[in-house]
Coordinates of C-alpha atoms in Angstrom, one line a residue:
X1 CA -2.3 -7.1 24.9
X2 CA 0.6 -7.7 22.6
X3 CA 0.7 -7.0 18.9
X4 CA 3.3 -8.0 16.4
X5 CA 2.9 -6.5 13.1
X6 CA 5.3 -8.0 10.3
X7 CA 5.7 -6.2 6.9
X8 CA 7.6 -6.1 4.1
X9 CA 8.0 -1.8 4.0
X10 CA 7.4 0.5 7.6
X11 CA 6.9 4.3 6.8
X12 CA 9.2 6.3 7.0
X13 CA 12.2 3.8 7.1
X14 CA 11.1 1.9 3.4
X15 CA 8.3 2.9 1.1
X16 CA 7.3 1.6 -2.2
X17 CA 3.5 1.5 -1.9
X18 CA 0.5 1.7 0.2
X19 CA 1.4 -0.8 2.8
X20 CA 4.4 1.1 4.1
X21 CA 2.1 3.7 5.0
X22 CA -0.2 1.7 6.6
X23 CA 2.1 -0.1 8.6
X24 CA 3.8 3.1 9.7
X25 CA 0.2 4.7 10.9
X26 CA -1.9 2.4 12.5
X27 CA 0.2 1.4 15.2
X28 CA 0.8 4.8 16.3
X29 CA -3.2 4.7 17.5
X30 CA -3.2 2.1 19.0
X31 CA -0.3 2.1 21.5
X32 CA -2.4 3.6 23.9
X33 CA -4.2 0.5 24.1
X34 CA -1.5 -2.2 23.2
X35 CA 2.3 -3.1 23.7
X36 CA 3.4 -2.9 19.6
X37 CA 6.5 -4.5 17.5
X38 CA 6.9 -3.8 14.3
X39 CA 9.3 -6.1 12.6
X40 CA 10.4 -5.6 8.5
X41 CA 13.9 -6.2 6.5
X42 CA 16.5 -4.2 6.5
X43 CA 16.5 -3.2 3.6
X44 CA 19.8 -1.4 2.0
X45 CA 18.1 1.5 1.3
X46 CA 16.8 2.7 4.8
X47 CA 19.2 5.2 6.8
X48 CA 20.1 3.9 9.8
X49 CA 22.0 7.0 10.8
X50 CA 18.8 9.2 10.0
X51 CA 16.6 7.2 12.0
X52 CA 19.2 6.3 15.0
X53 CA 18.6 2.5 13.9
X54 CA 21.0 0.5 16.1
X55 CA 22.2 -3.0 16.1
X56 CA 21.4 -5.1 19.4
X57 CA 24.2 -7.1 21.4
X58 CA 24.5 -10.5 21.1
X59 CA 21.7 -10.6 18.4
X60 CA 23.5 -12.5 15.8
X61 CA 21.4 -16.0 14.5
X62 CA 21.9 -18.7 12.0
X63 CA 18.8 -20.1 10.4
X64 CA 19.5 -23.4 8.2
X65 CA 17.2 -23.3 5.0
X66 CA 17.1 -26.0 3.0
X67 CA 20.5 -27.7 3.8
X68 CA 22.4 -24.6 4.3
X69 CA 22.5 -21.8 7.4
X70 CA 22.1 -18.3 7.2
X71 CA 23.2 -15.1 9.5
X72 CA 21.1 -13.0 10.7
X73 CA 21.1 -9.8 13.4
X74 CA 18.7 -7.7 14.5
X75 CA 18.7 -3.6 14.6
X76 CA 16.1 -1.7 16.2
X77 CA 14.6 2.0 16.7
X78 CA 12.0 3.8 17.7
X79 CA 8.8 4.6 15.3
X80 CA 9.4 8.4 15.2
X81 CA 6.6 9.9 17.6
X82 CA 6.1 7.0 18.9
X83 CA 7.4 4.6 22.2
X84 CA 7.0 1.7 19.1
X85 CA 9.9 -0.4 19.1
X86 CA 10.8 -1.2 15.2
X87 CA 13.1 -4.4 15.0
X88 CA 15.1 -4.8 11.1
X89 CA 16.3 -7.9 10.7
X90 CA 19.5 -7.9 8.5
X91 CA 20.5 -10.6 6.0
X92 CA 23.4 -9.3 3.6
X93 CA 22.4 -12.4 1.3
X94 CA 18.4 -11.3 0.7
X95 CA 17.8 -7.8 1.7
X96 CA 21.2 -5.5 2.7
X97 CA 22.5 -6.1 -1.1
X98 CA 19.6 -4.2 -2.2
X99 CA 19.1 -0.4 -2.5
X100 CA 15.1 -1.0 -3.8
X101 CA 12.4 -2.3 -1.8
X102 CA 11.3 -4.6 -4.2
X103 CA 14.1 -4.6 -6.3
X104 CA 13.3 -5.2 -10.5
X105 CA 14.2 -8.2 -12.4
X106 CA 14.6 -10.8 -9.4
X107 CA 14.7 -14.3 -9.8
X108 CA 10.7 -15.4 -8.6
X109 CA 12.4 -18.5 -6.4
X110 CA 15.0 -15.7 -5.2
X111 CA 12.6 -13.6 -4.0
X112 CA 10.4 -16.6 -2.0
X113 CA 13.6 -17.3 -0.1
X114 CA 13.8 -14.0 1.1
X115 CA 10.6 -13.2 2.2
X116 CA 10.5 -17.1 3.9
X117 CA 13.7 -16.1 5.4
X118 CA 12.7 -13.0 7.2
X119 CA 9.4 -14.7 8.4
X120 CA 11.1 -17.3 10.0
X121 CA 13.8 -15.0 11.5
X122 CA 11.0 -13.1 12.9
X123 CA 9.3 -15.5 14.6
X124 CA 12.4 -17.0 16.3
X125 CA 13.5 -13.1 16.8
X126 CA 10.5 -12.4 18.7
X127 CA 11.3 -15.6 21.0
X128 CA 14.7 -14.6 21.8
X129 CA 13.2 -10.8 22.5
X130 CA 10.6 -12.8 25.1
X131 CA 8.3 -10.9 23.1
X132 CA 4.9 -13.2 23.5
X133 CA 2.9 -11.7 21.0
X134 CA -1.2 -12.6 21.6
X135 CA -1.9 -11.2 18.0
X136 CA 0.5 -11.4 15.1
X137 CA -0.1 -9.2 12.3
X138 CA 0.6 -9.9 9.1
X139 CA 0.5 -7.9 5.8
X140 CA 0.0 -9.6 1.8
X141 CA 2.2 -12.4 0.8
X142 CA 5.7 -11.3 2.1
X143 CA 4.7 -12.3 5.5
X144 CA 1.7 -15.0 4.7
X145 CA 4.2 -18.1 5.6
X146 CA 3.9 -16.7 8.8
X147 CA 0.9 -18.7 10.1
X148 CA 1.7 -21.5 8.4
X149 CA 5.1 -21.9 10.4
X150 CA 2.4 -21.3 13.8
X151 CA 0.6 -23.9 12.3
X152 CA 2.9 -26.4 11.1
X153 CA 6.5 -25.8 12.7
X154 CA 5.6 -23.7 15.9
X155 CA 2.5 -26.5 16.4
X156 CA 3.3 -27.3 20.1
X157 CA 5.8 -24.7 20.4
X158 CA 4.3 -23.4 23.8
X159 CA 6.0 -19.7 23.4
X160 CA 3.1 -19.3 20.6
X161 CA 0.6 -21.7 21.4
X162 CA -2.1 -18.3 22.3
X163 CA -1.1 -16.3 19.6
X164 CA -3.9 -15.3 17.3
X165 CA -3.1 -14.7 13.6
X166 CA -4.2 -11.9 11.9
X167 CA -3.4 -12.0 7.9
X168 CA -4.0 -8.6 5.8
X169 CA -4.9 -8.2 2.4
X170 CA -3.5 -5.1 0.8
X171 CA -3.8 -5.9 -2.7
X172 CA -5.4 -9.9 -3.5
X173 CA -3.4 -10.2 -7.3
X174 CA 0.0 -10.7 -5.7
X175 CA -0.2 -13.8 -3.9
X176 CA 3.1 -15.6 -3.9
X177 CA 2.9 -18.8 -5.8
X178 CA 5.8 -20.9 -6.7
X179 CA 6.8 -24.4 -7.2
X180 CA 6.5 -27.0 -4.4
X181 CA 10.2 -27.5 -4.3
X182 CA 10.0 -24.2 -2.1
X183 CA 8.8 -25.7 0.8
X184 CA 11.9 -27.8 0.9
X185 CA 13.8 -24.7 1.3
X186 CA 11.5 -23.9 3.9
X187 CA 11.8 -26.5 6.3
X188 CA 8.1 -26.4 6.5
X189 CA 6.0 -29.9 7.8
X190 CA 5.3 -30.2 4.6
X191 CA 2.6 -33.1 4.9
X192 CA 1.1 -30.2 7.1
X193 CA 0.9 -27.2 4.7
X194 CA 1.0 -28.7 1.4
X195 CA -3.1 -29.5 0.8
X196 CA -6.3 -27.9 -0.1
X197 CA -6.9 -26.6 3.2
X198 CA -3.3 -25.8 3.3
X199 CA -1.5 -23.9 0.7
X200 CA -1.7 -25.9 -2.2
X201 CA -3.1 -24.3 -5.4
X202 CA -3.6 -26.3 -8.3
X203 CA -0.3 -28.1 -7.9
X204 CA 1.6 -25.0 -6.5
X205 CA 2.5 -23.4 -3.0
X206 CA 0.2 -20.1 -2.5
X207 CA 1.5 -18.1 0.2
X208 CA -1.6 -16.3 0.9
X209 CA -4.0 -19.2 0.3
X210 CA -2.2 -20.7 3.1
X211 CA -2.6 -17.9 5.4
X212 CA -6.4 -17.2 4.7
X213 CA -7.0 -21.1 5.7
X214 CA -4.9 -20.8 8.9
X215 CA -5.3 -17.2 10.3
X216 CA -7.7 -16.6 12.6
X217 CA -9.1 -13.1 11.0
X218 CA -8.6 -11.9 7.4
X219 CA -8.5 -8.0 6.9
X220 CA -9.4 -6.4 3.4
X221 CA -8.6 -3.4 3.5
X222 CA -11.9 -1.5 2.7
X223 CA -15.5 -3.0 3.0
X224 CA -16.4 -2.9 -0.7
X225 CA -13.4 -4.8 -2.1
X226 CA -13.9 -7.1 1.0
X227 CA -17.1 -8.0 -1.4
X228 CA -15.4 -7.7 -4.5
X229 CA -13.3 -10.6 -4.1
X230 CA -15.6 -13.0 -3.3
X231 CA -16.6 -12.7 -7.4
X232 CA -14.9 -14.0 -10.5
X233 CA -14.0 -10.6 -11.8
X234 CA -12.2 -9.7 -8.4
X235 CA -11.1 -12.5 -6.7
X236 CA -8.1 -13.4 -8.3
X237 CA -8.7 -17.0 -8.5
X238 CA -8.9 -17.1 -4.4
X239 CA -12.9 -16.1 -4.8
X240 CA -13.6 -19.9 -4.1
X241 CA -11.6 -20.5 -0.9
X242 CA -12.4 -16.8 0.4
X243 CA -16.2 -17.4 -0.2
X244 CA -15.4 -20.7 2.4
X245 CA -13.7 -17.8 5.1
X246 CA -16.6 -15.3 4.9
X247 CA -16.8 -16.0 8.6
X248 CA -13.2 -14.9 9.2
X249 CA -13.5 -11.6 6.7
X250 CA -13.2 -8.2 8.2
X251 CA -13.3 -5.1 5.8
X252 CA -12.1 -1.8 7.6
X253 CA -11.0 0.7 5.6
X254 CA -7.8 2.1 6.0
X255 CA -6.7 5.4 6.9
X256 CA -3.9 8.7 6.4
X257 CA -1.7 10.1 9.1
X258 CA -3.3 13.6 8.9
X259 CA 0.1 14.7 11.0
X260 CA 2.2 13.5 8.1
X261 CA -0.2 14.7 4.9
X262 CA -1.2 18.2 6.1
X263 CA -1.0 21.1 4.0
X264 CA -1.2 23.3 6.6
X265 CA 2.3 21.8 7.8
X266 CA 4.0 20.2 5.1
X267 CA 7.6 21.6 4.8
X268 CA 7.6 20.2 1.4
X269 CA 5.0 23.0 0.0
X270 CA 5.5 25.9 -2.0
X271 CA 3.5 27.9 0.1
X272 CA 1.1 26.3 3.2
X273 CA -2.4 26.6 3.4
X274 CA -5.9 24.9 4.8
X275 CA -9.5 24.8 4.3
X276 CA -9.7 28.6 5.4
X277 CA -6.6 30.4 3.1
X278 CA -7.4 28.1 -0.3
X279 CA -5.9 31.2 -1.8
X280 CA -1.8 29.7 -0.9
X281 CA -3.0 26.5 -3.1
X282 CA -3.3 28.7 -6.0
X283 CA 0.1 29.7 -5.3
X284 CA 1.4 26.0 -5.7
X285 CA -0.8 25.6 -8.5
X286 CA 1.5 28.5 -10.0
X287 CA 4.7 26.7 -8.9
X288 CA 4.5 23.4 -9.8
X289 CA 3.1 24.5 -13.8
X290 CA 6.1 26.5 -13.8
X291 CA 8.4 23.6 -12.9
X292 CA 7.0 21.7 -15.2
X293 CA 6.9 24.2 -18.1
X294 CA 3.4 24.7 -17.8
X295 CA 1.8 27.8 -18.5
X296 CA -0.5 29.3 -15.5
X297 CA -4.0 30.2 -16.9
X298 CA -6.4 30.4 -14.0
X299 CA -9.4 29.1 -16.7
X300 CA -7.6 25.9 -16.9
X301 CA -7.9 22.9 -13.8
X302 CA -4.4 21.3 -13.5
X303 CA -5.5 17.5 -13.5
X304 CA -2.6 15.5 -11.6
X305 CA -2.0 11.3 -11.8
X306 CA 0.4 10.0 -9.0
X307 CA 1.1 6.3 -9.2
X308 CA 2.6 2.9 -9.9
X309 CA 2.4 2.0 -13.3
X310 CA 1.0 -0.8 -14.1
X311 CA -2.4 -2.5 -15.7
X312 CA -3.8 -2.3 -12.2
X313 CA -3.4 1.9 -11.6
X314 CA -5.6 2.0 -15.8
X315 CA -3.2 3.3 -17.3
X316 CA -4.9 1.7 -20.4
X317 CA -7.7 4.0 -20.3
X318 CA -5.0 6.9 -21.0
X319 CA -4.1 5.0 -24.0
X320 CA -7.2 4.9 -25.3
X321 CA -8.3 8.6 -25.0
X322 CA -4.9 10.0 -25.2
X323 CA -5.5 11.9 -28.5
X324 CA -9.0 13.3 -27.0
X325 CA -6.8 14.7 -23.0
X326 CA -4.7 16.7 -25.8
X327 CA -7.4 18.8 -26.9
X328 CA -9.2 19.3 -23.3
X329 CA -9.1 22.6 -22.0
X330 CA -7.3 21.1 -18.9
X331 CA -3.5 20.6 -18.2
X332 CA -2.2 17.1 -16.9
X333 CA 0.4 16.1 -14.8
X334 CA 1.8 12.5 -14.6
X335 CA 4.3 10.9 -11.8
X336 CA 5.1 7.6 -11.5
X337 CA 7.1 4.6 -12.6
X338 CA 6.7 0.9 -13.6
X339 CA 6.3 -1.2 -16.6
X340 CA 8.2 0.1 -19.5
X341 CA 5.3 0.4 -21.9
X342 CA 3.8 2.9 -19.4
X343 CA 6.7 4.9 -19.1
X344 CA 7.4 4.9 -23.1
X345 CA 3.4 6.2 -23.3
X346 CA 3.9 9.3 -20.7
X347 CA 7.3 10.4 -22.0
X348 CA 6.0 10.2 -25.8
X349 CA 2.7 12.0 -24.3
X350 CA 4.8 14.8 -22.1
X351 CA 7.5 15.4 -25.2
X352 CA 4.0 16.1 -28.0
X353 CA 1.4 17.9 -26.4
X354 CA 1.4 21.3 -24.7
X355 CA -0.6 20.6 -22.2
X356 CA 0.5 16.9 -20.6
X357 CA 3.7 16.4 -18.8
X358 CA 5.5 13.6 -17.1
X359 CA 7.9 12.7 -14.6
X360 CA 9.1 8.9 -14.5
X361 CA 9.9 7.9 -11.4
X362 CA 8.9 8.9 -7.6
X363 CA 10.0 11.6 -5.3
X364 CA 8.4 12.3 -2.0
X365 CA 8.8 16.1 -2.0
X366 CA 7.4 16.7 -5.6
X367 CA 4.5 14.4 -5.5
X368 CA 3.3 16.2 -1.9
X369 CA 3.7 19.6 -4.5
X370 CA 1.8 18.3 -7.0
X371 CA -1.2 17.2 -4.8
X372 CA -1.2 20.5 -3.2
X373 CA -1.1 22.3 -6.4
X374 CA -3.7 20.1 -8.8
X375 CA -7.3 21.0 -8.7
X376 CA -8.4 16.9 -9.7
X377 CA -6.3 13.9 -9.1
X378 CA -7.4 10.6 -11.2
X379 CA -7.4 7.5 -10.4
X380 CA -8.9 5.5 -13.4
X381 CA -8.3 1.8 -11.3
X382 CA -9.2 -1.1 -12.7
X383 CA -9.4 -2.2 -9.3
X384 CA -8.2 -0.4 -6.5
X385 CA -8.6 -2.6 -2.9
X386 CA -8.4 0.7 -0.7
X387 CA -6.1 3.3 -2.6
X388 CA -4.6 5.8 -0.6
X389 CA -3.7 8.3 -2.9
X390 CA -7.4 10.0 -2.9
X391 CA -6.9 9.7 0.7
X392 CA -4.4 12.4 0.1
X393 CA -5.4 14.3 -2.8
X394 CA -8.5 15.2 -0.6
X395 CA -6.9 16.2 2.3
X396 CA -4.6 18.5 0.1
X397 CA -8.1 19.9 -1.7
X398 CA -6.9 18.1 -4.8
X399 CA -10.7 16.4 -6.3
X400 CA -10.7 12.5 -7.2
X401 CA -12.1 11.7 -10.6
X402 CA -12.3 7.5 -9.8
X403 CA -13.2 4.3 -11.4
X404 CA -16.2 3.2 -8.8
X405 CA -14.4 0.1 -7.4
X406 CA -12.8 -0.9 -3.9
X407 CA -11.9 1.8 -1.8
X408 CA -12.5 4.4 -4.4
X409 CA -15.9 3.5 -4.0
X410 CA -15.9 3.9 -0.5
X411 CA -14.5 7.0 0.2
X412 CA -15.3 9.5 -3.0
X413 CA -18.6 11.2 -2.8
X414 CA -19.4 11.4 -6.4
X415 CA -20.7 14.5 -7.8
X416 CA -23.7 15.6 -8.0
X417 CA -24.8 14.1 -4.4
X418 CA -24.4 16.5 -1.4
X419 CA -21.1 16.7 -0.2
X420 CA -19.7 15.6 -3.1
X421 CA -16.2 15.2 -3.3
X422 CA -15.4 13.9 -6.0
X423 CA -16.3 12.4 -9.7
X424 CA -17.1 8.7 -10.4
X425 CA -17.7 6.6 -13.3
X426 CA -18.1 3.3 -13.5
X427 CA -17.4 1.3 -16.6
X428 CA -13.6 0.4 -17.4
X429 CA -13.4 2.1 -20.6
X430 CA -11.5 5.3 -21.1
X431 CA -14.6 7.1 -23.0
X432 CA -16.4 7.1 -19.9
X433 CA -12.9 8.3 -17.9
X434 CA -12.7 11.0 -20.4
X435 CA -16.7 12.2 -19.3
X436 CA -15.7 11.9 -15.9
X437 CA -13.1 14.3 -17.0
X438 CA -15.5 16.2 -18.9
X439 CA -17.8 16.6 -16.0
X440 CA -14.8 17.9 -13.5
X441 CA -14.0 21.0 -16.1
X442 CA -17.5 21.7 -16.2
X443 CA -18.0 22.1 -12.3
X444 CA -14.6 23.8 -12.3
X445 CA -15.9 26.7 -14.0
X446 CA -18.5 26.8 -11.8
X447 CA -16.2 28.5 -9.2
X448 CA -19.4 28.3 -6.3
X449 CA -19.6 24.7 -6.5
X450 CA -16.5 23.9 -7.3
X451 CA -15.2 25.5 -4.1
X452 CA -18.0 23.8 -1.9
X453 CA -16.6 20.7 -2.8
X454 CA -12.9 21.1 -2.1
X455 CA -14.1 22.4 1.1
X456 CA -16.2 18.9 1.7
X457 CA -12.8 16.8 0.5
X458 CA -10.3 18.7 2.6
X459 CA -12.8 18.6 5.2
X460 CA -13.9 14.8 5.0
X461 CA -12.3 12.8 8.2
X462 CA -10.0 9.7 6.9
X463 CA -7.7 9.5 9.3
X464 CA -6.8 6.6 11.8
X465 CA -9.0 7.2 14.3
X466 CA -12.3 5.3 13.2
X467 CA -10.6 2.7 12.1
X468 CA -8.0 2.0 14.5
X469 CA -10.9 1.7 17.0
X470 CA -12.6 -1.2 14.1
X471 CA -8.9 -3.1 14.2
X472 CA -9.0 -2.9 18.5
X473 CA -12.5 -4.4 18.4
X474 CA -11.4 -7.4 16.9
X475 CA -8.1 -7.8 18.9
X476 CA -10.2 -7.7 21.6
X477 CA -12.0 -10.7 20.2
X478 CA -9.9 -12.6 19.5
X479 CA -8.0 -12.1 23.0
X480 CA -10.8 -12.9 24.7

């Protein structure tokens, strides 16, 4: 069986969220069982000389768009630890120019052409490579034109008249909707595509619309928000076509590389512990208060926030309760970057309090610190499809104090249920974040208990394996 995965970000090569990571991983398990090709942009940002990326002979390709061609070449390397060929397609025009992922500011129509672009270059990419893909992966809107180019251009193209397509949602509120003058850039059959079993959506293209009709499986990524967004509060304006796909709906949860987040291992540490020597976390607890100007007071939980920020991560809950987290007997630590307003809030926050402090923006190294020296991580979603971040925080004995919704639902034990490992409210409103909060102090002074449930987070299993075995089965039936 052949698998091509497409994706807009591959760990360790380009990361901005989630996805990258998820792309990165879950191949890994399953090449024992599969013959994988990863294929994503090339983006300026990625190190070609770090990762031994090379460019292929004779892999140069125009691809006309709208009336005029483009060039294109292909580079390639191996996913590290892996036999997993990784294929970049470079375009100086969409992608090489950048040094961001998703780079701020673009132009909306911009940024459809270059995510069309790469689609379509993979596709005839994977041709030239004789690479006969039986399932073709692809992940959000970035690569959603994907079976809709099987469907309309490819239609009795015989290289990919088997292939099954396999369409991942990652996060349902972006879903790539422009004007349907973008379809003449395209080349897309447009008397094909453009209709409501196609991609139309009231009077515009949506990428992902058109992929959920014409995919053959549609992955959420964790079984609860694969029944969230078949509701009005959660579904994004997609609940009523997805509710007509229930048939096609698979929610498997996703998963952490437990080689790459390991405390036991991770070079980035302070000091390195596990479940057995919790007494080196207290030593990065010490380190990373003290790089933050933090005072170290073994009475007082270090509460960390790692994430993108924006209305989705609840920031707004912060807002509302920020005067009350100054006065908590806890200190807080907040990484991330995004919209402005965000930003303006954590700086204002870290520059007049004593006990909150901030860094805007995102560095690998200093958030792994910061998860191995918190004692609760929060995650205040107002909707959260899988989150991975909890993922980590538990595996680094860090406690999740959630919003119950999506995968935060799913994974996070909430306290006082055996095995708890973690905290949970429910109600979007940043009173009942700030019990939540209220609760995890409590139990942290209650050093028996406390303890007993690090020990059942760093101990819980979220790693690929389960659900590596979940994506398989349904290869498998697809295949035939």
């Amino acid at each position: 069986m052949k698998i091509l995965f497409a994706a807009a970000e591959v760990a360790p090569f380009s990361k901005a969220g989630g996805l990258s990571d998820v792309v990165g991983s879950l191949p890994k398990y399953l090449e024992k069982d599969a013959e994988i090709a990863i294929f994503t942009p090339l983006h300026g940002c990625i190190d070609k000389a770090k990762y031994g990326i090379k460019e292929l002979d004779n892999s140069e390709m125009w691809i006309t768009f709208g009336c005029k061609p483009h060039k294109f070449k292909l580079h390639m390397c191996k996913l590290p630890d892996t036999d997993i060929n990784v294929f970049f397609v470079q375009n100086d025009w969409y992608f090489s120019c950048f040094q961001e992922v998703y780079p701020r500011w673009m132009d909306p129509e911009y940024e459809h052409e270059r995510y069309i672009a790469f689609s379509l270059a993979t596709l005839e990419y994977a041709k030239q490579l004789n690479f006969r893909a039986d399932i073709i992966h692809s992940n959000d809107w970035h690569t959603a034109m994907i079976p809709l180019y099987i469907k309309a251009n490819y239609k009795f193209d015989e290289f990919w008249s088997k292939a099954k397509n396999v369409f991942e949602i990652h996060n349902l509120a972006y879903q790539g909707e422009w004007f349907e003058s973008v379809l003449d850039f395209s080349n897309m059959r447009k008397d094909i595509v453009f209709n409501e079993w196609g991609c139309e959506h009231y009077g515009k293209v949506n990428w992902m619309k058109g992929a959920i009709n014409y995919s053959d499986r549609i992955v959420v990524v964790s079984p609860r928000y694969a029944e969230e967004i078949l509701t009005g509060e959660f579904g994004e304006g997609m609940d009523y076509t997805l509710r007509g796909k229930t048939d096609k709906i698979v929610g498997i949860l996703n998963g952490i590389d437990y080689k790459v987040f390991n405390p036991k291992t991770d070079k980035n540490l302070f000091k390195n512990y596990d479940v057995n020597s919790l007494e080196g976390k207290e030593e990065n607890k010490k380190k990373i208060l003290e790089y933050f100007g933090l005072k170290y007071n073994p009475d007082r939980p270090l509460i960390a926030l790692i994430s993108r920020l924006v209305p989705q991560k609840g920031i707004d809950l912060i807002r509302q309760v920020e005067n009350d987290l100054k006065n908590l007997p806890a200190d807080f630590i907040f990484l991330g970057s995004g919209d402005s307003q965000y930003e303006n809030l954590f700086i204002w926050l870290s520059n007049n309090t004593e006990n909150i402090r901030t860094y805007v923006g995102y560095k690998g190294d200093l958030a792994n610190q910061i998860y191995a020296g918190s004692d609760f991580f929060l995650m205040p979603s107002k909707f959260e499809p899988c989150g991975l971040s909890q993922l980590i925080a538990m595996r680094y004995g860090s406690l999740p104090i959630v919003r119950a919704t999506g995968g935060l639902d799913n994974t996070v034990v909430g306290y006082p249920l055996d095995n708890s490992t973690g905290f949970k409210f429910w109600r979007y409103d940043g009173w009942d974040m700030k019990e939540a909060i209220n609760c995890a102090i409590g139990v942290y002074k209650d050093k028996y208990t406390f303890n007993a449930m690090r020990k059942s987070a760093m101990n819980s299993d979220f790693s690929w394996k389960k659900s590596s075995a979940e994506y398989l089965k349904m290869y498998r039936e697809l295949v035939g």
